[in-house]
Coordinates of C-alpha atoms in Angstrom, one line a residue:
M1 CA 113.8 -78.3 26.8
K2 CA 112.2 -77.4 29.8
H3 CA 110.5 -74.1 30.2
L4 CA 108.8 -73.7 33.0
T5 CA 105.6 -72.0 33.8
I6 CA 103.9 -70.4 35.9
L7 CA 101.5 -73.5 37.0
G8 CA 105.2 -74.3 37.8
T9 CA 107.7 -76.5 39.6
F10 CA 106.5 -75.5 43.2
L11 CA 104.1 -74.5 46.4
W12 CA 106.2 -72.2 48.2
S13 CA 103.2 -69.7 49.9
A14 CA 102.8 -67.2 52.6
F15 CA 101.6 -69.2 55.0
F16 CA 104.8 -71.3 54.8
F17 CA 107.0 -67.5 56.1
A18 CA 106.1 -66.2 60.0
T19 CA 104.4 -63.1 60.5
S20 CA 107.8 -61.3 61.9
C21 CA 109.6 -61.4 58.6
A22 CA 107.9 -57.6 58.1
Q23 CA 109.1 -56.6 54.1
P24 CA 108.9 -52.7 52.8
V25 CA 108.1 -53.9 50.0
P26 CA 105.4 -56.3 48.5
A27 CA 107.0 -58.7 46.6
R28 CA 107.6 -58.6 42.8
T29 CA 106.5 -60.3 40.0
E30 CA 107.2 -60.0 36.9
F31 CA 106.9 -61.3 33.3
V32 CA 110.6 -62.1 32.7
L33 CA 113.0 -65.3 30.9
G34 CA 109.5 -66.4 28.5
T35 CA 107.6 -67.1 31.9
I36 CA 106.4 -66.1 35.2
C37 CA 109.3 -64.6 37.5
T38 CA 108.6 -63.5 41.7
V39 CA 111.1 -62.0 44.2
N40 CA 110.4 -62.0 47.7
L41 CA 113.1 -59.7 49.0
F42 CA 112.4 -60.7 53.0
E43 CA 114.8 -57.9 53.7
K44 CA 116.1 -54.8 52.8
G45 CA 112.7 -55.0 49.3
T46 CA 113.6 -51.2 48.2
D47 CA 112.2 -50.5 44.9
K48 CA 115.2 -49.9 43.8
A49 CA 116.6 -53.4 45.6
Y50 CA 113.9 -54.9 42.8
T51 CA 114.4 -52.7 39.7
E52 CA 117.8 -53.5 40.2
V53 CA 117.2 -57.9 40.3
F54 CA 115.1 -57.6 37.3
N55 CA 116.2 -55.6 35.3
R56 CA 119.8 -57.5 35.7
L57 CA 116.5 -60.2 34.3
A58 CA 115.4 -58.1 31.7
E59 CA 119.7 -58.1 30.4
L60 CA 120.0 -62.1 30.4
E61 CA 116.5 -62.2 28.5
S62 CA 117.7 -59.7 25.7
I63 CA 121.2 -62.5 25.7
L64 CA 120.5 -65.5 26.6
S65 CA 117.4 -65.8 25.1
A66 CA 115.9 -68.2 22.1
N67 CA 112.9 -66.8 21.1
R68 CA 113.5 -63.8 20.2
D69 CA 114.9 -62.3 17.3
D70 CA 117.3 -59.9 18.4
T71 CA 120.0 -62.0 21.3
N72 CA 123.1 -62.4 20.8
L73 CA 121.7 -66.6 20.8
A74 CA 120.4 -65.4 18.0
S75 CA 123.1 -64.1 16.3
I76 CA 124.9 -66.9 16.8
N77 CA 122.2 -69.0 15.1
M78 CA 121.7 -67.3 12.2
N79 CA 124.9 -67.6 11.5
A80 CA 125.4 -71.6 11.9
G81 CA 127.6 -72.8 9.4
I82 CA 128.9 -69.2 8.6
A83 CA 130.8 -67.4 10.5
P84 CA 131.8 -68.0 13.9
V85 CA 129.7 -64.5 16.4
K86 CA 131.1 -62.7 19.3
A87 CA 129.4 -63.7 22.3
A88 CA 129.1 -62.3 25.3
P89 CA 129.9 -63.6 28.6
E90 CA 127.4 -64.6 29.5
T91 CA 126.3 -66.5 27.0
L92 CA 130.1 -68.4 27.2
L93 CA 129.8 -69.0 30.4
V94 CA 126.5 -70.2 30.0
L95 CA 126.7 -72.8 27.5
S96 CA 130.5 -73.4 28.5
D97 CA 128.8 -75.6 31.6
A98 CA 125.9 -76.8 29.0
L99 CA 128.4 -78.7 27.2
L100 CA 129.8 -79.7 30.2
F101 CA 126.7 -81.3 31.2
S102 CA 126.7 -82.1 28.0
R103 CA 130.4 -84.4 28.0
K104 CA 128.8 -86.3 30.9
T105 CA 125.1 -87.5 30.1
E106 CA 127.0 -88.8 26.2
G107 CA 123.9 -86.6 24.6
A108 CA 121.4 -86.5 26.6
F109 CA 121.1 -83.0 27.8
D110 CA 121.8 -80.6 24.8
P111 CA 122.4 -77.3 24.8
T112 CA 121.8 -77.9 20.3
V113 CA 118.4 -79.0 20.4
G114 CA 116.7 -76.3 19.2
P115 CA 115.4 -78.0 15.9
L116 CA 114.0 -80.1 17.4
V117 CA 112.4 -78.6 19.8
K118 CA 110.8 -75.9 17.0
A119 CA 109.3 -78.7 15.3
W120 CA 107.4 -79.7 19.1
N121 CA 106.1 -76.6 19.3
I122 CA 104.9 -77.4 22.5
G123 CA 104.2 -74.9 24.7
T124 CA 102.7 -72.5 21.8
D125 CA 99.1 -73.0 20.0
Y126 CA 101.1 -74.9 17.2
A127 CA 102.1 -77.8 19.6
A128 CA 101.1 -80.3 17.1
I129 CA 103.7 -84.0 15.9
P130 CA 106.3 -83.6 13.4
S131 CA 106.0 -86.0 11.0
D132 CA 108.9 -88.2 10.4
Q133 CA 110.6 -85.9 7.9
A134 CA 110.7 -83.2 10.5
L135 CA 112.3 -85.4 13.0
R136 CA 115.3 -86.8 10.7
K137 CA 116.1 -83.2 9.7
A138 CA 115.9 -81.5 13.5
L139 CA 117.7 -85.0 14.6
S140 CA 120.5 -84.5 12.3
L141 CA 121.1 -81.4 13.1
I142 CA 121.6 -82.1 16.7
D143 CA 124.5 -82.7 17.9
Y144 CA 127.0 -80.9 20.8
T145 CA 130.8 -81.6 19.6
K146 CA 129.8 -79.3 16.3
V147 CA 129.4 -76.2 18.6
I148 CA 132.7 -74.7 18.8
L149 CA 133.6 -72.3 22.4
D150 CA 136.8 -70.2 21.7
E151 CA 136.5 -68.5 24.9
K152 CA 140.6 -67.5 23.8
E153 CA 138.6 -65.5 20.7
G154 CA 135.4 -65.0 22.7
T155 CA 133.2 -66.5 19.7
V156 CA 130.4 -69.7 19.7
Y157 CA 130.3 -71.2 16.2
L158 CA 127.5 -73.6 14.7
T159 CA 129.3 -76.1 12.1
E160 CA 126.3 -76.3 10.6
K161 CA 123.5 -74.3 8.8
G162 CA 120.1 -75.3 9.9
M163 CA 121.6 -76.0 14.5
K164 CA 120.0 -74.1 16.9
L165 CA 120.8 -73.2 20.1
D166 CA 118.8 -74.0 23.4
L167 CA 119.8 -73.1 26.4
G168 CA 115.7 -73.1 27.7
A169 CA 117.1 -76.2 30.2
I170 CA 119.7 -73.8 32.3
A171 CA 119.6 -69.8 32.0
K172 CA 116.8 -69.9 34.7
G173 CA 119.3 -71.0 36.7
Y174 CA 122.2 -69.2 35.7
A175 CA 119.2 -66.3 36.1
A176 CA 118.7 -67.0 39.5
D177 CA 122.3 -67.9 40.3
E178 CA 123.1 -64.0 39.7
I179 CA 120.3 -62.3 41.6
V180 CA 121.9 -64.5 44.7
R181 CA 125.0 -62.2 43.4
I182 CA 123.0 -59.9 43.8
L183 CA 121.4 -60.0 47.2
S184 CA 125.2 -60.4 48.5
A185 CA 126.4 -57.9 47.4
H186 CA 123.5 -55.7 48.9
K187 CA 124.5 -57.6 52.2
I188 CA 120.7 -58.6 52.3
R189 CA 120.2 -62.3 54.1
K190 CA 117.3 -63.6 53.2
A191 CA 114.6 -63.9 50.3
I192 CA 112.5 -66.6 47.7
I193 CA 113.6 -66.9 44.3
D194 CA 111.2 -68.5 42.4
L195 CA 112.3 -68.0 38.7
G196 CA 109.0 -69.8 36.8
G197 CA 109.5 -72.9 39.0
N198 CA 113.5 -72.4 39.7
V199 CA 113.6 -71.8 43.1
F200 CA 116.0 -70.9 45.4
A201 CA 115.8 -70.5 48.9
Y202 CA 118.5 -68.1 50.0
G203 CA 119.5 -67.7 53.9
E204 CA 117.4 -68.3 56.5
K205 CA 113.1 -67.6 56.8
A206 CA 114.5 -67.2 60.4
P207 CA 117.8 -67.1 63.1
G208 CA 118.3 -71.2 63.0
E209 CA 114.8 -71.7 60.6
K210 CA 114.6 -72.9 57.2
W211 CA 112.2 -71.8 54.2
I212 CA 109.3 -74.7 54.0
I213 CA 109.6 -75.7 50.1
G214 CA 107.1 -78.2 48.9
I215 CA 107.0 -80.3 45.4
R216 CA 104.2 -79.6 43.6
D217 CA 102.0 -83.3 43.2
P218 CA 102.8 -84.0 39.1
E219 CA 99.4 -85.4 38.9
N220 CA 97.2 -83.0 41.0
N221 CA 97.1 -79.5 38.5
G222 CA 95.7 -78.3 41.3
G223 CA 99.1 -77.7 42.5
N224 CA 99.2 -79.6 46.9
S225 CA 102.4 -79.8 47.2
I226 CA 103.4 -84.1 48.1
L227 CA 106.2 -83.8 50.2
S228 CA 107.9 -80.5 51.6
L229 CA 111.7 -80.4 52.3
Q230 CA 113.5 -77.2 54.5
I231 CA 117.1 -75.7 53.3
K232 CA 118.6 -72.9 53.1
N233 CA 120.9 -71.3 50.2
Q234 CA 120.1 -73.7 48.3
S235 CA 117.9 -74.7 44.9
V236 CA 115.6 -76.7 44.6
V237 CA 114.5 -77.4 40.5
T238 CA 112.2 -79.5 39.3
T239 CA 111.7 -81.1 36.0
G240 CA 108.1 -83.5 35.2
I241 CA 105.6 -84.3 32.6
Y242 CA 103.6 -82.5 34.0
E243 CA 105.0 -78.8 33.0
R244 CA 104.7 -78.1 29.1
F245 CA 102.3 -80.5 27.2
F246 CA 99.6 -81.3 24.5
E247 CA 96.6 -83.9 23.8
Q248 CA 96.8 -85.9 20.5
N249 CA 94.4 -88.4 19.8
G250 CA 94.7 -89.8 23.9
I251 CA 98.1 -90.1 25.0
K252 CA 100.0 -86.4 26.3
Y253 CA 103.1 -85.6 24.1
H254 CA 105.1 -83.6 27.1
H255 CA 108.5 -81.1 26.0
I256 CA 111.5 -83.3 28.0
L257 CA 112.9 -84.3 24.2
D258 CA 114.7 -88.0 24.0
T259 CA 117.3 -86.4 21.7
K260 CA 118.3 -89.4 19.8
T261 CA 114.1 -90.6 19.4
G262 CA 112.9 -87.3 18.6
Y263 CA 110.2 -87.8 20.5
P264 CA 109.3 -86.8 25.2
V265 CA 110.9 -89.3 26.8
Q266 CA 109.8 -92.2 28.2
N267 CA 110.5 -93.5 31.6
N268 CA 109.4 -94.4 34.7
L269 CA 109.3 -91.2 36.2
L270 CA 107.0 -88.1 36.4
S271 CA 108.9 -85.8 37.8
V272 CA 112.8 -85.0 38.6
T273 CA 113.9 -82.7 41.9
I274 CA 117.2 -81.4 41.4
I275 CA 118.1 -79.7 45.0
T276 CA 121.5 -78.2 45.1
D277 CA 124.1 -75.0 46.4
K278 CA 123.9 -73.9 42.4
S279 CA 120.9 -72.8 40.4
M280 CA 122.0 -73.4 36.8
Q281 CA 123.6 -76.4 37.7
A282 CA 120.6 -77.3 39.6
D283 CA 118.7 -76.3 36.1
A284 CA 120.1 -78.3 34.0
L285 CA 120.5 -81.5 36.4
S286 CA 116.9 -81.2 37.0
T287 CA 116.7 -82.2 32.9
S288 CA 119.6 -84.4 32.0
V289 CA 118.5 -86.9 35.3
F290 CA 115.1 -87.2 33.9
A291 CA 116.0 -87.6 30.7
L292 CA 119.0 -90.0 31.8
G293 CA 115.7 -92.4 34.3
A294 CA 116.4 -92.9 37.0
K295 CA 119.0 -95.8 37.3
K296 CA 121.9 -93.8 35.0
G297 CA 120.7 -90.4 36.4
K298 CA 121.3 -91.6 40.0
A299 CA 125.1 -92.3 38.5
L300 CA 125.7 -89.1 37.4
L301 CA 124.8 -87.7 40.7
E302 CA 126.2 -89.8 42.0
S303 CA 129.4 -87.7 40.6
L304 CA 128.6 -84.5 42.4
P305 CA 128.5 -82.8 45.0
N306 CA 126.8 -81.5 48.2
T307 CA 123.9 -83.0 45.0
D308 CA 120.2 -84.4 45.9
A309 CA 117.6 -86.3 43.8
I310 CA 113.6 -87.1 44.9
F311 CA 112.4 -89.2 41.8
V312 CA 108.9 -89.3 41.5
F313 CA 107.4 -92.8 39.9
K314 CA 104.5 -93.5 37.9
D315 CA 103.8 -96.5 40.2
R316 CA 103.8 -93.3 42.8
H317 CA 106.4 -93.8 45.1
I318 CA 109.6 -91.7 46.0
E319 CA 112.6 -92.2 45.7
A320 CA 115.5 -90.2 47.4
T321 CA 118.4 -89.8 47.8
G322 CA 121.5 -90.6 50.8
N323 CA 121.2 -86.8 51.7
L324 CA 117.7 -87.1 52.2
A325 CA 116.5 -89.4 53.9
G326 CA 115.1 -88.4 57.0
K327 CA 114.2 -84.5 56.1
I328 CA 111.0 -85.4 53.8
N329 CA 108.2 -84.8 55.9
M330 CA 105.2 -86.5 53.4
L331 CA 102.5 -84.7 52.6
S332 CA 100.0 -86.5 50.5
K333 CA 99.1 -90.1 51.6
N334 CA 98.7 -91.7 47.4
Y335 CA 102.5 -91.4 47.4
T336 CA 104.5 -93.6 49.3
L337 CA 108.9 -92.7 50.2
T338 CA 111.3 -95.7 50.2
Q339 CA 114.2 -95.2 51.0

């Protein structure tokens, strides 16, 4: 599943912002949630506001991380096949949404993918192709229907030993939404939130002027943008085969794993970008739609309100869903937009 890095999904740099957007405190960047997170408050950017935002991110990491042994999620995983575990409200909320997307995608998105993620270790120094035996074992433990979420008791139970939840494909989206909630409570009107590539463009750059967000060229490690679009109060999240990968014998193995085969998803896509109002939904959908492929992914998107997507294909053509018609500014001559 998706674990974005600072190499990142987007290019939103200083030249996108008008010089009139003066800020009393510069943007703050910290390593949290397993990635580099940057929050830029263009209004009321005080130390107190930034501290509240990053304290909340650290709190969410202490609850939802699958890569630490002291989190609520880790406790649920350690008790798989043993007993239900009292879950934090955040765990219940995020897991509930994750299971909803599992049902919508018939398991293409599955929060129990943890054993498969561990088998590959992509993004670590130990990344390697798992043995057939290891893959079979991991796949046998992936089944979202074996997650018992009891909202009345506030518990989560994984019914088989060895099962592991991994919310890496949805948790940063929830975290971005939480920052938006904090900013709204403080009546801060404009900000850019970038949690390792999960971007939320909050408010407007200036009255009547939207933010300009660039979408990265998935074939260019330099981070050049292939297109841009203007948004406000929306999240933009991309999943692509370039985010985390390793190469062996000339073959690239990326981090978007097929829950049926156990191997990285193989289709004609380089990346999928989702644009919608809630970052948690954008986060989950970017992985879901990529895993489903363009045809099934578009069918899923058509069932959801206020949700659009940009598909970048391996033959370097780009397709966008209907609401984006006429709103995309192409920046690269290497790609062709078809609508």
